[in-house]
Amino acid sequence: SVCLCVCLLFIFFSHSHQYVGENYTNQREGRVAPEDIDHLSRESFPLCMRQLHQALRDNHHLRHFGRLQYGLFLKGIGLTLENALRFWRMEFVKIMDGEKFEKSYSYNVRHGYGKEGKRANYTPYSCLKIIMSNAPGPGDHHGCPFRHSDADFLRQRLHAYQLSKSSVQEVMELVKGQHYQLACIKYFELTHKVADGGFSLNHPNQYFDESRRLLSGERPPKSEKMDYMSTPMNTQLEESDTFSDIPDESFIGMNESCVEEATDS
């Protein structure tokens, strides 16, 4: 029947677009303190997370989906719940009092660590989750800069991060071809000054781990260039989160009376 065909297509699509790699939950807990995050953002964050961190420092606030994307990433690199509350509070109280933060924002932080609501152990977003869902609007800073940013703005941001004109052009060519994860790997290579990143990128926390391994000398740079471009874009984007295990605006922010009003976003 038509209904059966629709259901089968839905099941096939859902399972063919699931991220099946490491979920980066709590195994690194305690490795990162709030005082580490500024220098780690410059050294080892992918552009999506570096952009969120800079926006947080500039504005002392992130909107809902930015907090989700960035907060779960920080959880994945080892920021404990106690330190996460301290990190967000230190920034937010620059524009509001502590009572406002506790009433409107601390619940969301605890929720992301599985201490509120249905107490799920939420996982950081994969690249495809970031690329394919919740596109940013005006005033937002989440999403994938290679997918969602205006080309001129992206060029300016890359120049601001000390990439040469020719290096920026290399990245932009990949963006133009919709090879967003390849553009991120190229950004990794250029900022780490290696000819080959040596990995196929599927997750922002994977980017961070590879950076720390490289900078610590745990693994030497690869001497041969991997042929990433032989892989079509659809294969680059085949792995994703199951969206059901990620907290969203309808679950955190609207249905809980102690969470900030949806107008904040």
PDB file of N, CA and C in Angstrom, residues 92-177:
ATOM      1  N   PHE A  92      27.471  35.023  31.446  1.00  0.00           N
ATOM      2  CA  PHE A  92      26.134  35.601  31.390  1.00  0.00           C
ATOM      3  C   PHE A  92      25.927  36.705  32.418  1.00  0.00           C
ATOM      4  N   VAL A  93      26.572  36.600  33.588  1.00  0.00           N
ATOM      5  CA  VAL A  93      26.337  37.620  34.617  1.00  0.00           C
ATOM      6  C   VAL A  93      26.999  38.948  34.270  1.00  0.00           C
ATOM      7  N   LYS A  94      27.693  39.011  33.157  1.00  0.00           N
ATOM      8  CA  LYS A  94      28.218  40.291  32.688  1.00  0.00           C
ATOM      9  C   LYS A  94      27.115  41.175  32.128  1.00  0.00           C
ATOM     10  N   ILE A  95      25.955  40.554  31.799  1.00  0.00           N
ATOM     11  CA  ILE A  95      24.829  41.332  31.269  1.00  0.00           C
ATOM     12  C   ILE A  95      23.543  41.103  32.053  1.00  0.00           C
ATOM     13  N   MET A  96      23.585  40.290  33.099  1.00  0.00           N
ATOM     14  CA  MET A  96      22.390  40.031  33.916  1.00  0.00           C
ATOM     15  C   MET A  96      22.834  39.675  35.321  1.00  0.00           C
ATOM     16  N   ASP A  97      21.902  39.685  36.261  1.00  0.00           N
ATOM     17  CA  ASP A  97      22.287  39.302  37.620  1.00  0.00           C
ATOM     18  C   ASP A  97      22.253  37.783  37.774  1.00  0.00           C
ATOM     19  N   GLY A  98      22.869  37.313  38.855  1.00  0.00           N
ATOM     20  CA  GLY A  98      22.978  35.878  39.082  1.00  0.00           C
ATOM     21  C   GLY A  98      21.641  35.194  39.237  1.00  0.00           C
ATOM     22  N   GLU A  99      20.680  35.877  39.812  1.00  0.00           N
ATOM     23  CA  GLU A  99      19.344  35.295  39.994  1.00  0.00           C
ATOM     24  C   GLU A  99      18.686  35.010  38.650  1.00  0.00           C
ATOM     25  N   LYS A 100      18.837  35.940  37.702  1.00  0.00           N
ATOM     26  CA  LYS A 100      18.282  35.734  36.361  1.00  0.00           C
ATOM     27  C   LYS A 100      18.925  34.517  35.696  1.00  0.00           C
ATOM     28  N   PHE A 101      20.244  34.369  35.838  1.00  0.00           N
ATOM     29  CA  PHE A 101      20.912  33.211  35.253  1.00  0.00           C
ATOM     30  C   PHE A 101      20.390  31.920  35.873  1.00  0.00           C
ATOM     31  N   GLU A 102      20.306  31.876  37.184  1.00  0.00           N
ATOM     32  CA  GLU A 102      19.856  30.655  37.854  1.00  0.00           C
ATOM     33  C   GLU A 102      18.434  30.290  37.455  1.00  0.00           C
ATOM     34  N   LYS A 103      17.576  31.292  37.335  1.00  0.00           N
ATOM     35  CA  LYS A 103      16.176  31.041  37.021  1.00  0.00           C
ATOM     36  C   LYS A 103      15.965  30.630  35.568  1.00  0.00           C
ATOM     37  N   SER A 104      16.693  31.250  34.645  1.00  0.00           N
ATOM     38  CA  SER A 104      16.383  31.109  33.221  1.00  0.00           C
ATOM     39  C   SER A 104      17.360  30.254  32.424  1.00  0.00           C
ATOM     40  N   TYR A 105      18.554  30.002  32.953  1.00  0.00           N
ATOM     41  CA  TYR A 105      19.564  29.337  32.131  1.00  0.00           C
ATOM     42  C   TYR A 105      20.209  28.108  32.767  1.00  0.00           C
ATOM     43  N   SER A 106      20.337  28.066  34.079  1.00  0.00           N
ATOM     44  CA  SER A 106      21.064  26.958  34.688  1.00  0.00           C
ATOM     45  C   SER A 106      20.354  25.631  34.462  1.00  0.00           C
ATOM     46  N   TYR A 107      19.012  25.650  34.403  1.00  0.00           N
ATOM     47  CA  TYR A 107      18.262  24.427  34.140  1.00  0.00           C
ATOM     48  C   TYR A 107      18.696  23.791  32.823  1.00  0.00           C
ATOM     49  N   ASN A 108      18.851  24.608  31.784  1.00  0.00           N
ATOM     50  CA  ASN A 108      19.239  24.087  30.478  1.00  0.00           C
ATOM     51  C   ASN A 108      20.606  23.415  30.516  1.00  0.00           C
ATOM     52  N   VAL A 109      21.528  24.005  31.278  1.00  0.00           N
ATOM     53  CA  VAL A 109      22.856  23.407  31.406  1.00  0.00           C
ATOM     54  C   VAL A 109      22.753  22.043  32.081  1.00  0.00           C
ATOM     55  N   ARG A 110      22.022  21.981  33.188  1.00  0.00           N
ATOM     56  CA  ARG A 110      21.870  20.708  33.896  1.00  0.00           C
ATOM     57  C   ARG A 110      21.134  19.679  33.046  1.00  0.00           C
ATOM     58  N   HIS A 111      20.168  20.154  32.254  1.00  0.00           N
ATOM     59  CA  HIS A 111      19.416  19.251  31.371  1.00  0.00           C
ATOM     60  C   HIS A 111      20.343  18.580  30.366  1.00  0.00           C
ATOM     61  N   GLY A 112      21.270  19.350  29.804  1.00  0.00           N
ATOM     62  CA  GLY A 112      22.203  18.788  28.831  1.00  0.00           C
ATOM     63  C   GLY A 112      23.106  17.722  29.409  1.00  0.00           C
ATOM     64  N   TYR A 113      23.281  17.741  30.711  1.00  0.00           N
ATOM     65  CA  TYR A 113      24.099  16.735  31.396  1.00  0.00           C
ATOM     66  C   TYR A 113      23.251  15.610  31.993  1.00  0.00           C
ATOM     67  N   GLY A 114      21.964  15.582  31.654  1.00  0.00           N
ATOM     68  CA  GLY A 114      21.102  14.505  32.103  1.00  0.00           C
ATOM     69  C   GLY A 114      20.645  14.610  33.538  1.00  0.00           C
ATOM     70  N   LYS A 115      20.647  15.809  34.101  1.00  0.00           N
ATOM     71  CA  LYS A 115      20.270  15.995  35.500  1.00  0.00           C
ATOM     72  C   LYS A 115      18.877  16.600  35.666  1.00  0.00           C
ATOM     73  N   GLU A 116      18.207  16.897  34.580  1.00  0.00           N
ATOM     74  CA  GLU A 116      16.858  17.436  34.628  1.00  0.00           C
ATOM     75  C   GLU A 116      16.016  16.772  33.541  1.00  0.00           C
ATOM     76  N   GLY A 117      14.707  17.071  33.545  1.00  0.00           N
ATOM     77  CA  GLY A 117      13.830  16.546  32.504  1.00  0.00           C
ATOM     78  C   GLY A 117      13.796  15.035  32.498  1.00  0.00           C
ATOM     79  N   LYS A 118      13.959  14.423  31.345  1.00  0.00           N
ATOM     80  CA  LYS A 118      13.932  12.962  31.250  1.00  0.00           C
ATOM     81  C   LYS A 118      15.276  12.334  31.594  1.00  0.00           C
ATOM     82  N   ARG A 119      16.247  13.158  31.982  1.00  0.00           N
ATOM     83  CA  ARG A 119      17.557  12.707  32.473  1.00  0.00           C
ATOM     84  C   ARG A 119      18.278  11.823  31.459  1.00  0.00           C
ATOM     85  N   ALA A 120      18.218  12.232  30.202  1.00  0.00           N
ATOM     86  CA  ALA A 120      18.950  11.539  29.141  1.00  0.00           C
ATOM     87  C   ALA A 120      20.382  12.051  29.088  1.00  0.00           C
ATOM     88  N   ASN A 121      21.290  11.176  28.712  1.00  0.00           N
ATOM     89  CA  ASN A 121      22.696  11.562  28.583  1.00  0.00           C
ATOM     90  C   ASN A 121      22.931  12.041  27.155  1.00  0.00           C
ATOM     91  N   TYR A 122      22.657  13.317  26.897  1.00  0.00           N
ATOM     92  CA  TYR A 122      22.699  13.848  25.540  1.00  0.00           C
ATOM     93  C   TYR A 122      24.119  13.865  24.994  1.00  0.00           C
ATOM     94  N   THR A 123      24.223  13.587  23.695  1.00  0.00           N
ATOM     95  CA  THR A 123      25.518  13.506  23.036  1.00  0.00           C
ATOM     96  C   THR A 123      25.791  14.765  22.219  1.00  0.00           C
ATOM     97  N   PRO A 124      27.057  15.144  22.073  1.00  0.00           N
ATOM     98  CA  PRO A 124      27.398  16.295  21.221  1.00  0.00           C
ATOM     99  C   PRO A 124      26.957  16.070  19.777  1.00  0.00           C
ATOM    100  N   TYR A 125      26.706  17.173  19.088  1.00  0.00           N
ATOM    101  CA  TYR A 125      26.222  17.105  17.709  1.00  0.00           C
ATOM    102  C   TYR A 125      27.325  16.660  16.752  1.00  0.00           C
ATOM    103  N   SER A 126      26.976  15.795  15.822  1.00  0.00           N
ATOM    104  CA  SER A 126      27.894  15.428  14.739  1.00  0.00           C
ATOM    105  C   SER A 126      27.884  16.513  13.661  1.00  0.00           C
ATOM    106  N   CYS A 127      28.805  16.406  12.713  1.00  0.00           N
ATOM    107  CA  CYS A 127      28.859  17.384  11.619  1.00  0.00           C
ATOM    108  C   CYS A 127      27.552  17.420  10.841  1.00  0.00           C
ATOM    109  N   LEU A 128      27.016  16.259  10.527  1.00  0.00           N
ATOM    110  CA  LEU A 128      25.805  16.255   9.707  1.00  0.00           C
ATOM    111  C   LEU A 128      24.621  16.829  10.456  1.00  0.00           C
ATOM    112  N   LYS A 129      24.525  16.556  11.743  1.00  0.00           N
ATOM    113  CA  LYS A 129      23.461  17.157  12.548  1.00  0.00           C
ATOM    114  C   LYS A 129      23.547  18.683  12.464  1.00  0.00           C
ATOM    115  N   ILE A 130      24.758  19.218  12.559  1.00  0.00           N
ATOM    116  CA  ILE A 130      24.946  20.670  12.521  1.00  0.00           C
ATOM    117  C   ILE A 130      24.650  21.224  11.131  1.00  0.00           C
ATOM    118  N   ILE A 131      25.071  20.507  10.099  1.00  0.00           N
ATOM    119  CA  ILE A 131      24.902  20.979   8.725  1.00  0.00           C
ATOM    120  C   ILE A 131      23.437  20.930   8.284  1.00  0.00           C
ATOM    121  N   MET A 132      22.733  19.890   8.713  1.00  0.00           N
ATOM    122  CA  MET A 132      21.424  19.607   8.134  1.00  0.00           C
ATOM    123  C   MET A 132      20.229  20.091   8.954  1.00  0.00           C
ATOM    124  N   SER A 133      20.432  20.543  10.190  1.00  0.00           N
ATOM    125  CA  SER A 133      19.269  20.893  11.001  1.00  0.00           C
ATOM    126  C   SER A 133      19.437  22.261  11.653  1.00  0.00           C
ATOM    127  N   ASN A 134      18.298  22.886  11.970  1.00  0.00           N
ATOM    128  CA  ASN A 134      18.277  24.142  12.720  1.00  0.00           C
ATOM    129  C   ASN A 134      19.198  25.208  12.125  1.00  0.00           C
ATOM    130  N   ALA A 135      18.965  25.548  10.883  1.00  0.00           N
ATOM    131  CA  ALA A 135      19.784  26.584  10.244  1.00  0.00           C
ATOM    132  C   ALA A 135      19.680  27.880  11.035  1.00  0.00           C
ATOM    133  N   PRO A 136      20.795  28.587  11.221  1.00  0.00           N
ATOM    134  CA  PRO A 136      20.775  29.815  12.027  1.00  0.00           C
ATOM    135  C   PRO A 136      20.036  30.948  11.327  1.00  0.00           C
ATOM    136  N   GLY A 137      19.407  31.783  12.139  1.00  0.00           N
ATOM    137  CA  GLY A 137      18.764  32.986  11.636  1.00  0.00           C
ATOM    138  C   GLY A 137      19.489  34.212  12.146  1.00  0.00           C
ATOM    139  N   PRO A 138      18.926  35.386  11.940  1.00  0.00           N
ATOM    140  CA  PRO A 138      19.552  36.617  12.438  1.00  0.00           C
ATOM    141  C   PRO A 138      19.769  36.551  13.957  1.00  0.00           C
ATOM    142  N   GLY A 139      20.953  36.917  14.385  1.00  0.00           N
ATOM    143  CA  GLY A 139      21.268  36.889  15.807  1.00  0.00           C
ATOM    144  C   GLY A 139      21.753  35.556  16.325  1.00  0.00           C
ATOM    145  N   ASP A 140      21.731  34.528  15.469  1.00  0.00           N
ATOM    146  CA  ASP A 140      22.226  33.203  15.852  1.00  0.00           C
ATOM    147  C   ASP A 140      23.685  33.046  15.455  1.00  0.00           C
ATOM    148  N   HIS A 141      24.387  32.143  16.146  1.00  0.00           N
ATOM    149  CA  HIS A 141      25.784  31.872  15.830  1.00  0.00           C
ATOM    150  C   HIS A 141      26.073  30.382  15.720  1.00  0.00           C
ATOM    151  N   HIS A 142      25.031  29.557  15.785  1.00  0.00           N
ATOM    152  CA  HIS A 142      25.239  28.114  15.671  1.00  0.00           C
ATOM    153  C   HIS A 142      25.269  27.705  14.197  1.00  0.00           C
ATOM    154  N   GLY A 143      25.339  26.413  13.964  1.00  0.00           N
ATOM    155  CA  GLY A 143      25.403  25.898  12.607  1.00  0.00           C
ATOM    156  C   GLY A 143      26.827  25.669  12.151  1.00  0.00           C
ATOM    157  N   CYS A 144      26.977  25.360  10.882  1.00  0.00           N
ATOM    158  CA  CYS A 144      28.287  25.135  10.259  1.00  0.00           C
ATOM    159  C   CYS A 144      28.661  26.382   9.458  1.00  0.00           C
ATOM    160  N   PRO A 145      29.739  27.065   9.815  1.00  0.00           N
ATOM    161  CA  PRO A 145      30.109  28.280   9.072  1.00  0.00           C
ATOM    162  C   PRO A 145      30.334  28.022   7.588  1.00  0.00           C
ATOM    163  N   PHE A 146      30.830  26.844   7.255  1.00  0.00           N
ATOM    164  CA  PHE A 146      31.083  26.538   5.842  1.00  0.00           C
ATOM    165  C   PHE A 146      29.781  26.310   5.079  1.00  0.00           C
ATOM    166  N   ARG A 147      28.736  25.903   5.771  1.00  0.00           N
ATOM    167  CA  ARG A 147      27.435  25.673   5.143  1.00  0.00           C
ATOM    168  C   ARG A 147      26.527  26.897   5.236  1.00  0.00           C
ATOM    169  N   HIS A 148      26.543  27.575   6.371  1.00  0.00           N
ATOM    170  CA  HIS A 148      25.516  28.567   6.644  1.00  0.00           C
ATOM    171  C   HIS A 148      25.972  30.021   6.538  1.00  0.00           C
ATOM    172  N   SER A 149      27.265  30.286   6.549  1.00  0.00           N
ATOM    173  CA  SER A 149      27.728  31.675   6.530  1.00  0.00           C
ATOM    174  C   SER A 149      27.718  32.254   5.123  1.00  0.00           C
ATOM    175  N   ASP A 150      27.438  33.528   5.043  1.00  0.00           N
ATOM    176  CA  ASP A 150      27.623  34.269   3.804  1.00  0.00           C
ATOM    177  C   ASP A 150      29.087  34.181   3.380  1.00  0.00           C
ATOM    178  N   ALA A 151      29.328  34.039   2.077  1.00  0.00           N
ATOM    179  CA  ALA A 151      30.691  33.817   1.587  1.00  0.00           C
ATOM    180  C   ALA A 151      31.638  34.948   1.977  1.00  0.00           C
ATOM    181  N   ASP A 152      31.195  36.190   1.853  1.00  0.00           N
ATOM    182  CA  ASP A 152      32.060  37.318   2.204  1.00  0.00           C
ATOM    183  C   ASP A 152      32.377  37.334   3.694  1.00  0.00           C
ATOM    184  N   PHE A 153      31.362  37.043   4.511  1.00  0.00           N
ATOM    185  CA  PHE A 153      31.591  36.992   5.957  1.00  0.00           C
ATOM    186  C   PHE A 153      32.562  35.877   6.315  1.00  0.00           C
ATOM    187  N   LEU A 154      32.414  34.717   5.666  1.00  0.00           N
ATOM    188  CA  LEU A 154      33.319  33.598   5.929  1.00  0.00           C
ATOM    189  C   LEU A 154      34.751  33.947   5.548  1.00  0.00           C
ATOM    190  N   ARG A 155      34.925  34.606   4.411  1.00  0.00           N
ATOM    191  CA  ARG A 155      36.271  35.040   4.017  1.00  0.00           C
ATOM    192  C   ARG A 155      36.874  35.977   5.070  1.00  0.00           C
ATOM    193  N   GLN A 156      36.088  36.929   5.519  1.00  0.00           N
ATOM    194  CA  GLN A 156      36.570  37.866   6.539  1.00  0.00           C
ATOM    195  C   GLN A 156      36.966  37.142   7.815  1.00  0.00           C
ATOM    196  N   ARG A 157      36.163  36.165   8.227  1.00  0.00           N
ATOM    197  CA  ARG A 157      36.456  35.417   9.442  1.00  0.00           C
ATOM    198  C   ARG A 157      37.756  34.617   9.288  1.00  0.00           C
ATOM    199  N   LEU A 158      37.941  34.009   8.152  1.00  0.00           N
ATOM    200  CA  LEU A 158      39.161  33.227   7.918  1.00  0.00           C
ATOM    201  C   LEU A 158      40.388  34.125   7.876  1.00  0.00           C
ATOM    202  N   HIS A 159      40.270  35.291   7.250  1.00  0.00           N
ATOM    203  CA  HIS A 159      41.379  36.247   7.255  1.00  0.00           C
ATOM    204  C   HIS A 159      41.690  36.707   8.679  1.00  0.00           C
ATOM    205  N   ALA A 160      40.646  36.929   9.468  1.00  0.00           N
ATOM    206  CA  ALA A 160      40.842  37.362  10.861  1.00  0.00           C
ATOM    207  C   ALA A 160      41.570  36.316  11.681  1.00  0.00           C
ATOM    208  N   TYR A 161      41.444  35.046  11.271  1.00  0.00           N
ATOM    209  CA  TYR A 161      42.133  33.963  11.967  1.00  0.00           C
ATOM    210  C   TYR A 161      43.492  33.653  11.326  1.00  0.00           C
ATOM    211  N   GLN A 162      44.026  34.661  10.624  1.00  0.00           N
ATOM    212  CA  GLN A 162      45.409  34.637  10.116  1.00  0.00           C
ATOM    213  C   GLN A 162      45.645  33.671   8.964  1.00  0.00           C
ATOM    214  N   LEU A 163      44.610  33.338   8.201  1.00  0.00           N
ATOM    215  CA  LEU A 163      44.818  32.555   6.990  1.00  0.00           C
ATOM    216  C   LEU A 163      45.165  33.498   5.846  1.00  0.00           C
ATOM    217  N   SER A 164      46.112  33.092   5.028  1.00  0.00           N
ATOM    218  CA  SER A 164      46.523  33.909   3.902  1.00  0.00           C
ATOM    219  C   SER A 164      45.425  33.944   2.837  1.00  0.00           C
ATOM    220  N   LYS A 165      45.566  34.870   1.905  1.00  0.00           N
ATOM    221  CA  LYS A 165      44.579  34.997   0.832  1.00  0.00           C
ATOM    222  C   LYS A 165      44.472  33.712   0.036  1.00  0.00           C
ATOM    223  N   SER A 166      45.603  33.091  -0.278  1.00  0.00           N
ATOM    224  CA  SER A 166      45.583  31.850  -1.048  1.00  0.00           C
ATOM    225  C   SER A 166      44.967  30.703  -0.240  1.00  0.00           C
ATOM    226  N   SER A 167      45.228  30.681   1.064  1.00  0.00           N
ATOM    227  CA  SER A 167      44.652  29.642   1.917  1.00  0.00           C
ATOM    228  C   SER A 167      43.138  29.798   2.006  1.00  0.00           C
ATOM    229  N   VAL A 168      42.690  31.025   2.155  1.00  0.00           N
ATOM    230  CA  VAL A 168      41.255  31.286   2.197  1.00  0.00           C
ATOM    231  C   VAL A 168      40.602  30.823   0.902  1.00  0.00           C
ATOM    232  N   GLN A 169      41.259  31.066  -0.213  1.00  0.00           N
ATOM    233  CA  GLN A 169      40.700  30.656  -1.495  1.00  0.00           C
ATOM    234  C   GLN A 169      40.586  29.140  -1.604  1.00  0.00           C
ATOM    235  N   GLU A 170      41.567  28.419  -1.059  1.00  0.00           N
ATOM    236  CA  GLU A 170      41.492  26.954  -1.040  1.00  0.00           C
ATOM    237  C   GLU A 170      40.243  26.493  -0.298  1.00  0.00           C
ATOM    238  N   VAL A 171      39.992  27.088   0.843  1.00  0.00           N
ATOM    239  CA  VAL A 171      38.813  26.724   1.626  1.00  0.00           C
ATOM    240  C   VAL A 171      37.542  27.073   0.868  1.00  0.00           C
ATOM    241  N   MET A 172      37.511  28.262   0.283  1.00  0.00           N
ATOM    242  CA  MET A 172      36.297  28.719  -0.388  1.00  0.00           C
ATOM    243  C   MET A 172      35.957  27.877  -1.611  1.00  0.00           C
ATOM    244  N   GLU A 173      36.962  27.333  -2.273  1.00  0.00           N
ATOM    245  CA  GLU A 173      36.698  26.452  -3.414  1.00  0.00           C
ATOM    246  C   GLU A 173      35.958  25.198  -2.964  1.00  0.00           C
ATOM    247  N   LEU A 174      36.333  24.665  -1.805  1.00  0.00           N
ATOM    248  CA  LEU A 174      35.642  23.495  -1.266  1.00  0.00           C
ATOM    249  C   LEU A 174      34.220  23.851  -0.838  1.00  0.00           C
ATOM    250  N   VAL A 175      34.058  25.023  -0.253  1.00  0.00           N
ATOM    251  CA  VAL A 175      32.730  25.483   0.138  1.00  0.00           C
ATOM    252  C   VAL A 175      31.845  25.644  -1.092  1.00  0.00           C
ATOM    253  N   LYS A 176      32.411  26.217  -2.127  1.00  0.00           N
ATOM    254  CA  LYS A 176      31.656  26.411  -3.371  1.00  0.00           C
ATOM    255  C   LYS A 176      31.162  25.089  -3.929  1.00  0.00           C
ATOM    256  N   GLY A 177      31.957  24.034  -3.779  1.00  0.00           N
ATOM    257  CA  GLY A 177      31.567  22.705  -4.238  1.00  0.00           C
ATOM    258  C   GLY A 177      30.705  21.947  -3.249  1.00  0.00           C
TER     259      GLY A 177
END
